[in-house]
Amino acid sequence: MTGKKGSNVSSNQSSNQAMNQSGSARMRNRGMGPGGFGPPGGGMPVQKAKNFRGTLKRLLSYLGQHRMALSVVFITSIFSTVFTIISPKLLGQITTKLYSGMMLKLRGTPGMTLDFPYIWRMLLILGVLYLFSAVFGYVQQYVMAGVAQRIVYQMRKELQAKLARVPLKFFDNRSHGEILSRVVNDMDNISSTLQQSLVQLVTSIVTLVGVIVMMLSISWIMTLIVIVTLPFSFLITVKIASKSQRYFMDQRKLIGELNGHVEEVYTGHDIVKAFNREEDSIRKFKSKNKQLYEVGWKAQFISGMIMPFMSFIGNIGYVLVCVVGGVLVTRGSIQVGDIQAFIQYARQFSQPITRVANIANIIQSTIASAERVFEVLDEPEDSDQLIANEAANTAANEAAGAGQMVENLAVQGNVQFHDVSFSYNQDVPLLRNIRIRVKPGQSVAIVGPTGAGKTTLVNLLMRFYEIDSGSITVDGVDIAELRKSQLRGFFGMVLQDTWLFHGTIRENIAYGRIDATEDEIVQAAMAAHAHHFILTLPDGYETVINQEASNLSQGQKQLLTIARAFLADPPILILDEATSSVDTRTEVQIQNAMQALMKGRTNFIIAHRLSTIRDANLILVMDKGAIIEQGTHSELLQKNGFYAELYHSQFGNQFNDVSSYGM
C-alpha cells in the first residue's frame, strides 16, 4: 500500500553501466605498440557530470578526512616509482661495463678481464631497489585500500540512512532500477576509482616527471625526438576516436534495447507462449542483434585502427632514437648502456601519458557517479522539519506534560480526518476537504472505482505522505506531532500485494514482532489458517522462502502476511482486500479469523468485493478524491445512489462474490 508502484529494473541503465565499466577496463588493459610512443585512444564514451567542479570538491572532502593516510600513500608512491625509474640507468651502466670490458678483451689488451665484482655489486643494488619498490608499493596499496573502503563504507551508510528518510514520493518518481543503480553500480564505480585510479594517477605523474629528467640526463636530442612523436600520436588518436565515438554510443543504446527486450520476453515468457508470440519475439531479437553486430563491428574495427597507426609512429621514433644514439656513441657523447637505458625510458614515457588519459576518463565517469549519489543525499527529507519541530515541542511541552502524554499514548482507535486535502502534484488536487470520524472498535470500509483515492487515504493515515491542509488525529493527538516510528507502530497492514523477504517462514511471520516466542508464531499461523500448509512443507517453519517467493503459491504467501498481522496484534488494522488471492473455502475461514482479529480494534478495509464489507460499521464511498456517500450497507442501499449502483453491478445478475466492476 505505497500508492504508485515503481517500475522494473531499468535495463538500459544497467547495460550502460556495464558498458562503461567494460570500456574503462579495456582502456586500462590495452598495451602499447612495439615503439611504445604516444597514448592509445578510442574506448567507450563516458558519462559527464553536470557540475564537475562542485562534485569533485565534495568528493575530495571525504578524502580530506584521511589526510595522514593519504600522505603515506603519496610518499610511498613516490618512493616506489623513483626506485623503478632508477633501475634502467643502473642496467645501462652494467651494459656499458660489459661492453667496454669485451671490447678491450677483443682488442687484446693485456690483463684485461670483465669486472664481475662491479657487475655483481650493481645487480645487488638493483635487487635491493626492486625489493624496496615492491615494499613501498605494497604499503601504498594496503593503506589506499583501507582509505577507499572506509570512504565508500561511510557513503553507503549515509545513502542507506537517507533512503530511509526520504518521502515516499521519491520512490514513486523513480524506477527501482535507477535507485539500485545509484546504490550499487555508482558506489562500486567510486570504490574502484578511489582504490586504483588515484594511486595510478600519482604514480603516473611521478613516472612522467622522473622519466623526462632521466632522458634529459642522457641526451636532450633523443628526448626531443621522443617528444616530437607525441603530437602525431594525439592527432591520429583524436581523428579516429571521433569517428568511433558515434558507433560506441549507438552500441550502448542497442545493448540497452536488446537487454530490455530479453528481460521482457523471459520475465513474461508464459504470456508470450500463451499468445503464440515466440516467432515475433525471435524476429525482434534477431533484428536488434544484427544491428548491434554491425554497429559493434564498426566501433571495434575503427577504434582498433589506432594501435597499428600508433605502432607505426612508435617504430619510426624507435628507429630514429637508435640511429641518433648510435651516432652519439661513435662521437663519444654517450655510452652504449645509455642507449639501452634511453630506450627503456622511452617505452616508460608513453605509459604514464596513456594512464593519465585513461584515468581522466575514469575520473570523469566517477564524478558523474558521485554526482548521482549526492543527488540522493541532497533530496529533501520529510522528517527534517519534523525532527526540528519535535526538538522544539519537547523543550516547550515538557513543563506542561504534553510531551509525556504523547510519548505514553495508549491508542484506543479514535481516528478523525479534519478537512484534509492532498495532492501528489500541487497543480492536480486529489483529495479535497475529507472529513471522517471513526470511533474505537469500528470497522470502516472504503470503496470506489480505481483512482478514487482509497489507497491514498490510508497512506495519509500512515504518514507515507504529508497532507496539504487540515489534520488527522488519533485519540485527539495530531499525527504530525508523533514520530513516524511511533505512529506506524499503532497499525498492522495486510496488503493485496504480498511482500515476503528471503528467509525462513518463521522469520517472515516474526517480522510482525521480532521478540515473539515460538508458541506465539505458531498461534498466529493457526489463526491465519497457515499452520496446516506450513507443516506440509519439507522443513516446516524452517522452510526458506527464495528471493522471488516462487516456492509458495499466491494464496500461501497471503496467508503468511495475515499471520504476520495476527502476531503484531496492533490497535488499528488496515486491510487491502487481504483475501483476494485465496480460494473461496480458505476465504471463509480467513473471514471468520479476521472477525475475531478485528474485535476491539479500529479497522480500515479497502474493499473491491462488496460482499466482504456488508457488516462494516461505516462504509465510505469515494469517487474522484471525494467522499460522496457514507453509512452502513443497508443505509447506502436505501439511498439508491452510487454505492447501490456498484453493489447491483456486482450482484444484480446473481454472480455472487464476482467482481465485475474494476475498483
Short mmCIF file of C-alpha atoms in Angstrom, two decimals, residues 382-383 385-398 400-409 418 460-463 466-467 470-488 490:
data_model
loop_
_atom_site.label_atom_id
_atom_site.label_comp_id
_atom_site.label_asym_id
_atom_site.label_seq_id
_atom_site.Cartn_x
_atom_site.Cartn_y
_atom_site.Cartn_z
CA ASP A 382 10.07 14.57 5.07
CA SER A 383 11.40 14.25 8.62
CA GLN A 385 11.01 19.68 9.75
CA LEU A 386 9.50 17.01 11.98
CA ILE A 387 12.77 16.50 13.85
CA ALA A 388 13.16 20.25 14.33
CA ASN A 389 9.56 20.54 15.50
CA GLU A 390 9.96 17.59 17.85
CA ALA A 391 13.04 19.15 19.42
CA ALA A 392 11.21 22.46 19.88
CA ASN A 393 7.99 20.82 21.08
CA THR A 394 9.83 18.61 23.55
CA ALA A 395 11.50 21.62 25.18
CA ALA A 396 8.29 23.67 25.14
CA ASN A 397 5.91 20.93 26.27
CA GLU A 398 7.93 19.13 28.92
CA ALA A 400 3.22 21.29 30.58
CA GLY A 401 3.44 17.50 30.47
CA ALA A 402 2.25 17.37 26.85
CA GLY A 403 5.36 15.60 25.67
CA GLN A 404 4.86 12.83 28.24
CA MET A 405 1.23 12.43 27.19
CA VAL A 406 2.14 11.89 23.53
CA GLU A 407 5.03 9.61 24.40
CA ASN A 408 2.86 7.31 26.53
CA LEU A 409 -0.20 7.48 24.28
CA HIS A 418 -10.40 17.19 9.76
CA LEU A 460 -2.02 9.67 4.63
CA LEU A 461 -3.13 7.94 7.82
CA MET A 462 0.23 6.14 7.94
CA ARG A 463 2.04 9.39 7.02
CA GLU A 466 2.22 14.67 4.23
CA ILE A 467 -1.16 16.34 3.83
CA GLY A 470 -6.23 20.01 7.53
CA SER A 471 -5.21 17.48 10.18
CA ILE A 472 -5.52 13.82 11.12
CA THR A 473 -5.81 12.84 14.76
CA VAL A 474 -5.54 9.55 16.64
CA ASP A 475 -7.27 9.73 20.02
CA GLY A 476 -7.21 13.51 19.74
CA VAL A 477 -3.47 13.76 19.05
CA ASP A 478 -2.38 15.22 15.72
CA ILE A 479 -0.30 12.54 13.96
CA ALA A 480 2.09 15.31 12.84
CA GLU A 481 3.19 15.56 16.49
CA LEU A 482 4.10 11.88 16.65
CA ARG A 483 7.29 10.28 15.48
CA LYS A 484 6.61 8.21 12.40
CA SER A 485 8.06 5.10 14.00
CA GLN A 486 5.67 5.56 16.93
CA LEU A 487 2.68 6.28 14.69
CA ARG A 488 3.26 3.27 12.45
CA PHE A 490 -0.16 1.60 16.01
#
